[in-house]
Amino acid sequence: MEVRPVDPRDEAWGLADPPAFRVYFWRQPPAPPGIRQEEVMWHAYEYEITGADVAQVLAWAEAERRDRTFTLYVCIPDGRRGLGLIQLCGVDPTQHDTD
């Protein structure tokens, strides 16, 4: 981890409205006989949360995760390209490293 001071005058834009968040819960069911576990598709359960801050959303996701993992995103509206998601924490198990 690196920490450095910043000059807040370098900000080009911001959103005044509270953000919306997306939480994707991931679950991979057990593999049937004769199938390797890594070949089993992941199931996603997606939710959008508004009216909360990131700490509240994280607390909710932790309470709801059960036997699942989750990915937390903040929603960024873009009038030209549509809705974008920025990953804040967690891992999307369907994304593979290309390195």
PDB file of C-alpha atoms in Angstrom, residues 1-5:
ATOM      1  CA  MET A   1       0.000   0.000   0.000  1.00  0.00           C
ATOM      2  CA  GLU A   2       1.219   3.468  -0.839  1.00  0.00           C
ATOM      3  CA  VAL A   3       0.005   6.668   0.826  1.00  0.00           C
ATOM      4  CA  ARG A   4       0.811  10.111  -0.498  1.00  0.00           C
ATOM      5  CA  PRO A   5      -0.556  13.621  -0.011  1.00  0.00           C
TER       6      PRO A   5
END
